[in-house]
Every structure is written in structure tokens, then in C-alpha cells.
Short mmCIF file of C-alpha atoms and ligand atoms in Angstrom, two decimals:
data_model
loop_
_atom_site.label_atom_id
_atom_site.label_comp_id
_atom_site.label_asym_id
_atom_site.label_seq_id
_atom_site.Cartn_x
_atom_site.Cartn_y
_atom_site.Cartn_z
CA UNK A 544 146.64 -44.05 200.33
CA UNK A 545 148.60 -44.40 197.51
CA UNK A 546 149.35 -41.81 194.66
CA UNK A 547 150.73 -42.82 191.20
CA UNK A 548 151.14 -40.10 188.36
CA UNK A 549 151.14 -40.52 184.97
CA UNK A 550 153.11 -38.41 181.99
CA UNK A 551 151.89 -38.49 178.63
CA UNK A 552 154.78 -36.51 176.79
CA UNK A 553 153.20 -35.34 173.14
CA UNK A 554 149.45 -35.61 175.10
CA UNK A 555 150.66 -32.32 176.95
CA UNK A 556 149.14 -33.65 180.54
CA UNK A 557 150.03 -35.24 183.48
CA UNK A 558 147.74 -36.62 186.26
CA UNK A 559 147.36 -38.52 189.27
CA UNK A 560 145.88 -42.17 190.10
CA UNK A 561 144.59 -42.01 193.72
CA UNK A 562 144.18 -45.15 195.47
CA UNK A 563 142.73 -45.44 198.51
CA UNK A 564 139.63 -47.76 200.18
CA UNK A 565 137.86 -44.83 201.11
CA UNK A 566 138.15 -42.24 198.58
CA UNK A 567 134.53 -41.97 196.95
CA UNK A 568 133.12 -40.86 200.09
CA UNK A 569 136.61 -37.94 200.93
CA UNK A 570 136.90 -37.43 197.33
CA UNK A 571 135.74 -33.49 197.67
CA UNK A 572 138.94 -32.34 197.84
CA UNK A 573 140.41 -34.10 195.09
CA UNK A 574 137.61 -32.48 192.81
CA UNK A 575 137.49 -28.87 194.55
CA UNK A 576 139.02 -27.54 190.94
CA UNK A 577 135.09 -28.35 189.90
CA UNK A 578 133.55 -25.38 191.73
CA UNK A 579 130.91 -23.73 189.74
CA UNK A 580 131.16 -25.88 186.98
CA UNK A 581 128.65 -28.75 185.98
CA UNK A 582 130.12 -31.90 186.25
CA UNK A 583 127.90 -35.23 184.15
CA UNK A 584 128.64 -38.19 185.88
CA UNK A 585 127.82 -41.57 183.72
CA UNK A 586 127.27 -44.91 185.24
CA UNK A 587 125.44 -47.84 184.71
CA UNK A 588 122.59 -49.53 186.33
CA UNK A 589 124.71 -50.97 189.00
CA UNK A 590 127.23 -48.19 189.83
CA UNK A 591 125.01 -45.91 189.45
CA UNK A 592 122.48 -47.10 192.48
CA UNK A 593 125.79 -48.19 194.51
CA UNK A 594 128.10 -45.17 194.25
CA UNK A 595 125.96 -42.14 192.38
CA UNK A 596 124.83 -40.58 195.37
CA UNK A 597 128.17 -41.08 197.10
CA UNK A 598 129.94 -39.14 194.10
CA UNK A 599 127.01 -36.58 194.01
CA UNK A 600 127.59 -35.62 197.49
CA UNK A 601 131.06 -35.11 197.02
CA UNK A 602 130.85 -32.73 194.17
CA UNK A 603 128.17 -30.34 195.99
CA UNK A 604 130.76 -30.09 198.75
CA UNK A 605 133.59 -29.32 196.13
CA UNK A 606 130.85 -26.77 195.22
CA UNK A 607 129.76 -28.34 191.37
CA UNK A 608 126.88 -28.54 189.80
CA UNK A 609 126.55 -32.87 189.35
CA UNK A 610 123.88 -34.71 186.99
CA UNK A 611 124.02 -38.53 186.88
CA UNK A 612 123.17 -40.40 183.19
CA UNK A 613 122.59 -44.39 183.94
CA UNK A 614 123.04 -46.74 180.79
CA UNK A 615 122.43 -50.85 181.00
CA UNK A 616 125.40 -52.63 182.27
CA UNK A 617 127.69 -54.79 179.77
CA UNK A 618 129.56 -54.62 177.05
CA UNK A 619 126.66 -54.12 174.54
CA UNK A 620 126.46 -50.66 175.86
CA UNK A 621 129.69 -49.89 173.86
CA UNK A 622 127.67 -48.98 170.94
CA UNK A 623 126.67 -46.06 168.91
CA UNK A 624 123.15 -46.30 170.63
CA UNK A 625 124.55 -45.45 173.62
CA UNK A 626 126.97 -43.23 172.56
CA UNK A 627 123.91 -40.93 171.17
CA UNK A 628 122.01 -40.90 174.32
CA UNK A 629 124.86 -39.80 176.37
CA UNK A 630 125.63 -36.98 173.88
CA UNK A 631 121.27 -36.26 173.76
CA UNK A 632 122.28 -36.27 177.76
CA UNK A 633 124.80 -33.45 177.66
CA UNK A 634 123.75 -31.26 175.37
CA UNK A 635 120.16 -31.60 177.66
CA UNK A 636 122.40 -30.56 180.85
CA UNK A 637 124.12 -28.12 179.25
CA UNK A 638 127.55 -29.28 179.48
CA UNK A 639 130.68 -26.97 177.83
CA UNK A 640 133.92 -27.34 177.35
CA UNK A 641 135.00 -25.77 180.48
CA UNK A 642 132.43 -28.40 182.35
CA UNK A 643 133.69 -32.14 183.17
CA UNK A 644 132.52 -35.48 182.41
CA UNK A 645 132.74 -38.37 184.93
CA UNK A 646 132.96 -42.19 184.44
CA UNK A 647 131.94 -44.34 186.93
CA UNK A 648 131.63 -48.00 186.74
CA UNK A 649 134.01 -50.78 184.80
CA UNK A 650 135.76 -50.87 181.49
CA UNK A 651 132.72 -50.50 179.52
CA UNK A 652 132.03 -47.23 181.19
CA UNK A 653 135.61 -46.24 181.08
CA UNK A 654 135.88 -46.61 177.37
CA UNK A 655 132.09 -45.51 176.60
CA UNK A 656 131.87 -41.87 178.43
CA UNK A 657 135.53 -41.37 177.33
CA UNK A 658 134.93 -41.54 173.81
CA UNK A 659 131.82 -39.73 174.57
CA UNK A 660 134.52 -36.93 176.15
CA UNK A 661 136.64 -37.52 173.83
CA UNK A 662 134.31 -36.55 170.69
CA UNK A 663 131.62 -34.23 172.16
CA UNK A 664 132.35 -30.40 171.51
CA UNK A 665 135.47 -31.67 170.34
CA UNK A 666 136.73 -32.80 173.93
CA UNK A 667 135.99 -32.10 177.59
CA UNK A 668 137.79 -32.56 180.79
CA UNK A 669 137.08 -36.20 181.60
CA UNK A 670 137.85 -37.89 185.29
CA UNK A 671 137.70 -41.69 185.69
CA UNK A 672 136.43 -43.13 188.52
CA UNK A 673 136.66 -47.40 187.97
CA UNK A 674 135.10 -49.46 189.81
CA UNK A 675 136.05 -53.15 188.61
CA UNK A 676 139.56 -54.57 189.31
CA UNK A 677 139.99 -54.49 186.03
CA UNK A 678 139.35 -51.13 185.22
CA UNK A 679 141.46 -50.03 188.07
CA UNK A 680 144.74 -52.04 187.15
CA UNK A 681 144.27 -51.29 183.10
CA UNK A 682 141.58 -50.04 181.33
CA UNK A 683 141.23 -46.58 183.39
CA UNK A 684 145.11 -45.48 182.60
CA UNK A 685 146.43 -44.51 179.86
CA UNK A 686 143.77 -42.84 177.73
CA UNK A 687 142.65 -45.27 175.68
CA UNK A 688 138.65 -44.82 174.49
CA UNK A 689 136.73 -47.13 172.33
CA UNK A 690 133.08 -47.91 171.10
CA UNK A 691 132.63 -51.47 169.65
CA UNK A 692 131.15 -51.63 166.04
CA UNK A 693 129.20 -54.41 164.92
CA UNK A 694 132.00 -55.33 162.74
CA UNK A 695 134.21 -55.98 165.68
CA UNK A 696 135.51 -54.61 169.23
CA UNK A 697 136.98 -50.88 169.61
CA UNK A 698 137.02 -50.05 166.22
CA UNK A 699 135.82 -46.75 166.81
CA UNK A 700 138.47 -44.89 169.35
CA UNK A 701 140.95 -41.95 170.49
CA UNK A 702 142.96 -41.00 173.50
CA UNK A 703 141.94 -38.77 175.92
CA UNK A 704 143.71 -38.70 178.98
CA UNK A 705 141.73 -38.30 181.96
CA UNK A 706 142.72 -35.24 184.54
CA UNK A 707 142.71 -37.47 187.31
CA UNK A 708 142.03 -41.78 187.78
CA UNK A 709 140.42 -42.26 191.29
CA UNK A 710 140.23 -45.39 192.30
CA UNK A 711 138.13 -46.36 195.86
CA UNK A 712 139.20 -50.35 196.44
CA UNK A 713 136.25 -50.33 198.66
CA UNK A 714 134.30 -50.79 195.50
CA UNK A 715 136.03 -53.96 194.82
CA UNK A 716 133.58 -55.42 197.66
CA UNK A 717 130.59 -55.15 195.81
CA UNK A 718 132.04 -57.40 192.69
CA UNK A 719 131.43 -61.40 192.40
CA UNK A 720 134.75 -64.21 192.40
CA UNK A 721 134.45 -64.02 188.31
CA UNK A 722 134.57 -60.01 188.03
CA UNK A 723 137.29 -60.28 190.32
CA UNK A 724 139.17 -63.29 188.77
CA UNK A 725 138.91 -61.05 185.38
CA UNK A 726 140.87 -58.36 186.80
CA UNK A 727 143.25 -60.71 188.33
CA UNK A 728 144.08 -61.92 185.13
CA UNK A 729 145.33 -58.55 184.02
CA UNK A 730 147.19 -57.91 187.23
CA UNK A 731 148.93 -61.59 186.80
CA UNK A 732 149.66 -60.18 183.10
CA UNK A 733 151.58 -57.55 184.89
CA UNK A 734 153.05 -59.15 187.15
CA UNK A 735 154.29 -61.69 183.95
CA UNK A 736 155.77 -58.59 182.01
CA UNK A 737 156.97 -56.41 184.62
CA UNK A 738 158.66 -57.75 187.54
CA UNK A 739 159.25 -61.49 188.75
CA UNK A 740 159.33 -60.47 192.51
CA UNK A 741 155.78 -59.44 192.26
CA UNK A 742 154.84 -62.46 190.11
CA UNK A 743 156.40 -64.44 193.10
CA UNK A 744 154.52 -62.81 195.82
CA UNK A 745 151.74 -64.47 194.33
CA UNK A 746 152.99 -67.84 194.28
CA UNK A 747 153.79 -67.44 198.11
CA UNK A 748 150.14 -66.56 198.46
CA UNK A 749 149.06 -69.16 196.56
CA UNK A 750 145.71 -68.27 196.23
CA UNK A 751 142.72 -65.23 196.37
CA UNK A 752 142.36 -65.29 200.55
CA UNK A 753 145.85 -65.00 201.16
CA UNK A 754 145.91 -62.02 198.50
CA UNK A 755 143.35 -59.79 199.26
CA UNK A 756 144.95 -57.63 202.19
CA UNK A 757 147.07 -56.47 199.87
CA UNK A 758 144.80 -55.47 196.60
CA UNK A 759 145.74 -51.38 197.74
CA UNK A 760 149.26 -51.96 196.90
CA UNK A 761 148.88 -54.45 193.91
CA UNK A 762 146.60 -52.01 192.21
CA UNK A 763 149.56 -49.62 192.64
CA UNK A 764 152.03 -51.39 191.45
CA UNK A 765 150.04 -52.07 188.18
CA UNK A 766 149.24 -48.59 187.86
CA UNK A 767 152.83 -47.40 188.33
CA UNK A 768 154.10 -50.11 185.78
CA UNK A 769 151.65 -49.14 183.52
CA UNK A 770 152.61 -45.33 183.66
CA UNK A 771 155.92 -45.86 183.31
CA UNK A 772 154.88 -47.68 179.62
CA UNK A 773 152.40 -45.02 178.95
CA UNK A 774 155.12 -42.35 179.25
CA UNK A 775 157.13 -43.48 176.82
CA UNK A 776 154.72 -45.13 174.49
CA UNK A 777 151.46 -42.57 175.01
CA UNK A 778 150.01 -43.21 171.27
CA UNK A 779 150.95 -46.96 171.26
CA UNK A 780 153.48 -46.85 168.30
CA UNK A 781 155.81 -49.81 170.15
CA UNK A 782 156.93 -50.67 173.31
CA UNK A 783 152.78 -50.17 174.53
CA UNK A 784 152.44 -53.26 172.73
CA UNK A 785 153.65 -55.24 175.66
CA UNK A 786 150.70 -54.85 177.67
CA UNK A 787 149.12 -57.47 175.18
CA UNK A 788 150.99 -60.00 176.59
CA UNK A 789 148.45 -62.78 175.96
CA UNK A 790 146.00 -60.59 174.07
CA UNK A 791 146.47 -61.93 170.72
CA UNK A 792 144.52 -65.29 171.98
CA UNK A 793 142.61 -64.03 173.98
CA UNK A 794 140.86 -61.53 171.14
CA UNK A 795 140.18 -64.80 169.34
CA UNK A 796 138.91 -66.94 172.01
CA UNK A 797 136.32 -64.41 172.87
CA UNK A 798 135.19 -63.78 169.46
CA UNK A 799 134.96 -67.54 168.39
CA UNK A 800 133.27 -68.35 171.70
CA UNK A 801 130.82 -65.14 171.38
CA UNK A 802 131.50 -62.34 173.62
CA UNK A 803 131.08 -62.47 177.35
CA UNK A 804 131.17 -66.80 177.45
CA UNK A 805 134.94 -65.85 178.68
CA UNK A 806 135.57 -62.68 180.65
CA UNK A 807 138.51 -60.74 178.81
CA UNK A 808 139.94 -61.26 181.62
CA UNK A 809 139.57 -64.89 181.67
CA UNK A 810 140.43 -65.08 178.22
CA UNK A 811 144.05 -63.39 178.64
CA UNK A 812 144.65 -65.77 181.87
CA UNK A 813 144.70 -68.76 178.66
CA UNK A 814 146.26 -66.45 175.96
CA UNK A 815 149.43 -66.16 178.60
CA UNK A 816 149.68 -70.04 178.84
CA UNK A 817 149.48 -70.13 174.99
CA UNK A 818 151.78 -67.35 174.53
CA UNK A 819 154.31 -68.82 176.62
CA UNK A 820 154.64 -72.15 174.69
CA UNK A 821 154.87 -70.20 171.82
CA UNK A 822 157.82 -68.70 172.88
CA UNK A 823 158.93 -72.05 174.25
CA UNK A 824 158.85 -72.84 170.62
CA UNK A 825 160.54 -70.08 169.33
CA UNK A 826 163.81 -70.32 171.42
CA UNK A 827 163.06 -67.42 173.53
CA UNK A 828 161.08 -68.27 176.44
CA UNK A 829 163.01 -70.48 179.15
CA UNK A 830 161.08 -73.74 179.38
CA UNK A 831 158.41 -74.20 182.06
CA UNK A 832 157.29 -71.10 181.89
CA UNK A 833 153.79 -72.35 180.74
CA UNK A 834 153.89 -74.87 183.30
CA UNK A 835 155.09 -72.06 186.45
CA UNK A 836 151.77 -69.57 184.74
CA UNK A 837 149.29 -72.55 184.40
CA UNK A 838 150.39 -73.47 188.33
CA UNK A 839 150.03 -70.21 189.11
CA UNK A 840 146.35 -69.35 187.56
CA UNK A 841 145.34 -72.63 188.56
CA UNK A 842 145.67 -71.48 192.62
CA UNK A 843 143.73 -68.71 191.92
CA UNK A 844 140.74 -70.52 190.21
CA UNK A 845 141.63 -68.86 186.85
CA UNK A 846 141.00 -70.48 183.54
CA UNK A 847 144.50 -72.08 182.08
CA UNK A 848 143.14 -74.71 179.85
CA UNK A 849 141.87 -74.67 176.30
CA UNK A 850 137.97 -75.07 176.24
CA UNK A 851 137.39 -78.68 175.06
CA UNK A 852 134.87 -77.74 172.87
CA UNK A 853 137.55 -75.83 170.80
CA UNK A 854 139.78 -76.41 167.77
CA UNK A 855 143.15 -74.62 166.98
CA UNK A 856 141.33 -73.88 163.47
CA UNK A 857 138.56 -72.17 164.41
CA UNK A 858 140.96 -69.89 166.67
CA UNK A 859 142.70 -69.38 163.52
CA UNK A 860 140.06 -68.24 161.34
CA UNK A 861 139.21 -65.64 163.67
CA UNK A 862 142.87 -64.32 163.71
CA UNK A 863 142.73 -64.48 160.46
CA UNK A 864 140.17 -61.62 159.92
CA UNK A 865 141.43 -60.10 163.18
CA UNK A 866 142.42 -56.08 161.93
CA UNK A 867 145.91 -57.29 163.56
CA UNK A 868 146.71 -59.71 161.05
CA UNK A 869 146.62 -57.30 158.80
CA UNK A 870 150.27 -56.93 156.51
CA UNK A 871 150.75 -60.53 157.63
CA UNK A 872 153.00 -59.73 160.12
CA UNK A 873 151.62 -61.04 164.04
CA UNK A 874 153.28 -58.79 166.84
CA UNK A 875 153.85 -61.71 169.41
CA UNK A 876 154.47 -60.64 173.13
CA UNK A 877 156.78 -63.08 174.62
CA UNK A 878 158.68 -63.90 177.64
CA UNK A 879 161.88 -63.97 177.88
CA UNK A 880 162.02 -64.57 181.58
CA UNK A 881 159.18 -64.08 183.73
CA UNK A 882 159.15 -60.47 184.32
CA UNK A 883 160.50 -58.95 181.14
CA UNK A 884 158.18 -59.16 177.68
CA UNK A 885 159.70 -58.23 174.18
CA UNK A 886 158.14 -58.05 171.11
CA UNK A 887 158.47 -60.97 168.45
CA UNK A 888 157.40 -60.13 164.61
CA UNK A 889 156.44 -63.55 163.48
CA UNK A 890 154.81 -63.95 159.66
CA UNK A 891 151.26 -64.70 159.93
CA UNK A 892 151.82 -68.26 158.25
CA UNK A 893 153.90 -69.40 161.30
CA UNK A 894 150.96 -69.13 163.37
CA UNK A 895 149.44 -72.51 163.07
CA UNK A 896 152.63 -74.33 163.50
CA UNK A 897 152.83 -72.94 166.76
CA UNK A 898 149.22 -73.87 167.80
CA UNK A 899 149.04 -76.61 166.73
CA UNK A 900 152.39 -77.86 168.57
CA UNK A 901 150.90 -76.36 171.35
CA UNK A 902 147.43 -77.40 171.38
CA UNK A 903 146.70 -79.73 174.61
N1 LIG B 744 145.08 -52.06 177.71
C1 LIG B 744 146.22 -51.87 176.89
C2 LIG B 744 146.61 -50.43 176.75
O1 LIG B 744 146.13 -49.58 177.45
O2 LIG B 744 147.43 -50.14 175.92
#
């Protein structure tokens, strides 16, 4: 078992990340601070069958009152339609602000019930259970809660941090090669901006078979990393920023490909590649770095390559709208060595040079 905890100075809280492969089934003493309280656990049609029961159980023995809301899976439940019927759901069961709200399942859940938290009665204690690998390296810590708008993705958000992130890899199991090579994308993000040891451990793997013993600790090490950036960057005014490392492509790609063609994760895994010529480019990032990522993503069967029916244009039309354009000014992440990202303002303009020279 392994135990991260996370500050959030400002946010006035502090909780724990428990990792462990077992811990949906033993999580009754982790929630015991429950008793007599309702507790609304939301899921989605696949968590929900897999793991409701599981987490139902648990909170009878912790000696709570639990009712489980399902919504459709995917990221099209991040809407205001779904928003309603979980709110229509808690008011139903009687929730209060001294109850607790549960999320179990992926990102979309993560970011769905905690907004849901987040807004209804003005807040309520929220817990996150994730259940993807990329929920459990990112989206789950932190606080970060969003519903998409038709307009565009998490334009509607706030922070609420949860009062505990409990993370059962057993879960991981359940998920197919893509779900998991999404989340691996984020963790080889990490592993990019935080620490070229870990980011070598994976080249000595090369590859997902070699990896797996050790997801427990990798999923720890992401969640410490991103603790220690949370702490000192709760609201993300700055240095937060960093986790983004390969974002700003990414956001486009998805958008001008339609949403779900590339995982997010997926997505990012190219954004790196792209991000690390740019800084090529710019002076800042040693050279070969795109080559030693690319390698890298390539062993574990993650997308490094532009899609060949794209052009750099339509990439930048996207960006162009994108609500980070906005003052003209592009917050790069770059590389200056693998393991350590800083943050390069770069006028909006300057963009296209860059793709283009980088296009290939
Ligand atoms: N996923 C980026 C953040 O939490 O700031």
C-alpha cells in the first residue's frame, strides 16, 4: 500500500491518496468517518455494475447510509443534462451538506460528480474513487471539476478538493490496451517533467509487459509529483501550468479530429513529440529529445506521429479560437532536459513557424 497526501494551502484541506490493489473491497475503514451519514455514490454504466456493490458493501460496514446514481459512460456525459439528473438524484435521496458524494469511474466521472459537489447546496464533502489509469495518475488530484459546454471542453468548472483519492489498481484489470495506453500517456508526461530516472526506468522496460508489475508504485510517484505542484500552485495561477506539458496540441488535435477519434491521452503522447521540437527550435530543449520521446512512445504502442490525414493549418485554426490563445500570448511547456519543464511565453504569431518547421 502506498499513501500520498496532498496540501492545498489557501483551499484550507489536506488529504490522502491511498493506493493499493485491493482497497475497494478493505476500504471500510478508510470511510468509517461516514457513519450515519448518507453517502451518493455516482458511476457510470460500467463502474457501476463492476465496483457499485463492492463500494456499497463497504459503506454499510463503515455504518453509512449508500445510494448508487448510474449515468452513460463517455465524455458526452459531461454535460448540463447530466449534471441536472444527478442534482434531481440528490435532492431525491436527501443528501445535506453534512452527507458525502462519491465518484466512481474515470475522468468523466471525476470531473462530472465533482462539479456536481462542487455546486449543489453550495458544496459537499466529495471522495474520489478513479478507476482508469488516467484518472488515478491526474485527473482525480488536485481538485479540478469541469462540465463541457457545447461551445467547448471544461468551460464550466471550480475546485473542490476531495477529502480523500482512493485508488484500487485492481481496477486497472478490467480496462482495454487503449484506456490503458491513454493513461500511460499522462504518466510518460510525468515522467517527461518530473524526473529523468523515472523516464529511464521506462526505457529499460521498453515496453507495457515489462511495466506492469510495477503500475502500484508508478501511480505513486505521479501522485506524489503531482501534489507536490498542487501545493504550491492549488488555483493554477503558474507553476500548475507545467502539467500541460504537451496539452496545447493535444487540445487541438482532439477538437479538429472530433472528440474521442484520439484518446486525450493519445493526443498528449503526440503533443509531447511536437512540443519538444518546438523547443528544439527555440534554443531550449537539448536536441533529440523528440527523437528519445518518439522512441520511447513508440515501445509502448503509443501514438507519436502526426495523423496523415492532417494539416499544420487546420491545427492552427483550432488554436486559434482555443480560450488559451486568448491576449495572444501561448504559454508553451518545454523541456529543458528531460525531467525538468519551464514555462515559455511565446506570441501567438510564432506559432506557425514552429509547426510548420516541425511538421513531418
Ligand atoms: N490536469 C492538469 C491539472 O490538474 O492541473
Amino acid at each position: 500500500m502506498y499513501q500520498v497526501n496532498v496540501m492545498a494551502p489557501g483551499q484550507d484541506c489536506s488529504y490522502p491518496i491511498i493506493i493499493s490493489p485491493n482497497l475497494l473491497s478493505e476500504c471500510a475503514p478508510c470511510l468509517s468517518s461516514l457513519e450515519g451519514h448518507t453517502v451518493a455514490v455516482i458511476a457510470d454504466e460500467h463502474t457501476g455494475p463492476l465496483y457499485g456493490s463492492t463500494v456499497e458493501n463497504a459503506l454499510r460496514t463503515a455504518g453509512a447510509t449508500p445510494c448508487l446514481f448510474e449515468v452513460p459512460a463517455g465524455e458526452t456525459s459531461k454535460s448540463a443534462l447530466q449534471y441536472d439528473r444527478i442534482i434531481d438524484f440528490l435532492l431525491e435521496s436527501h443528501v445535506t451538506r453534512s452527507d458525502t458524494v462519491i465518484a466512481l469511474g474515470g475522468g468523466v466521472i471525476g470531473d462530472l460528480t465533482g462539479y456536481a459537489a462542487a455546486t449543489y447546496l453550495r458544496g459537499v464533502p466529495f471522495i474520489q474513487i478513479p478507476t482508469t489509469l488516467l484518472s488515478q495518475v491526474d485527473s482525480s488530484v488536485g481538485g479540478k471539476v469541469a462540465l463541457n459546454h457545447p461551445k467547448g471542453k471544461n468551460l464550466l468548472g471550480a475546485f473542490l478538493q476531495p477529502k480523500q483519492v482512493l485508488i484500487d489498481t485492481g481496477t486497472l484489470s478490467t480496462l482495454d490496451d487503449r484506456q490503458i495506453g491513454a493513461g500511460l500517456g499522462e504518466v510518460i508526461k510525468t515522467a517527461c517533467i518530473s524526473d529523468e530516472d523515472f523516464f529511464s526506468s521506462f526505457e529499460k522496460w521498453q515496453g507495457r509487459k515489462a511495466m506492469l508489475p510495477h503500475l502500484p508504485e508508478i501511480i505513486s510517484h505521479c501522485c506524489t509529483f503531482k501534489a507536490g505542484i498542487v501545493r504550491q500552485d492549488p488555483l493554477d495561477h503558474g507553476l500548475r501550468m507545467i502539467l500541460n506539458f504537451g496539452h496545447t496540441l493535444a487540445h487541438a488535435l482532439e477538437n479538429s479530429m472530433g472528440y474521442g477519434t484520439l484518446l486525450h491521452g493519445e493526443a498528449v503522447c503526440i503533443g509531447m513529440v511536437y512540443a519538444s521540437r518546438f523547443g528544439q527550435l527555440l534554443g531550449i530543449t537539448p536536441e533529440g529529445t523528440d527523437i528519445r520521446i518518439s522512441r520511447l512512445l513508440e515501445a509502448y504502442d503509443l501514438p507519436h506521429e502526426m495523423p496523415d490525414n492532417l494539416a499544420p493549418e487546420q491545427l492552427l485554426q483550432v488554436m486559434a479560437l482555443d480560450k488559451k490563445a486568448s491576449g495572444k500570448i501561448l504559454h508553451l511547456v518545454l523541456l529543458d532536459r528531460i525531467g525538468n519543464a519551464v514555462i515559455h511565453p511565446l506570441p501567438f504569431s510564432e506559432l506557425s513557424t514552429l509547426l510548420y518547421r516541425s511538421w513531418r
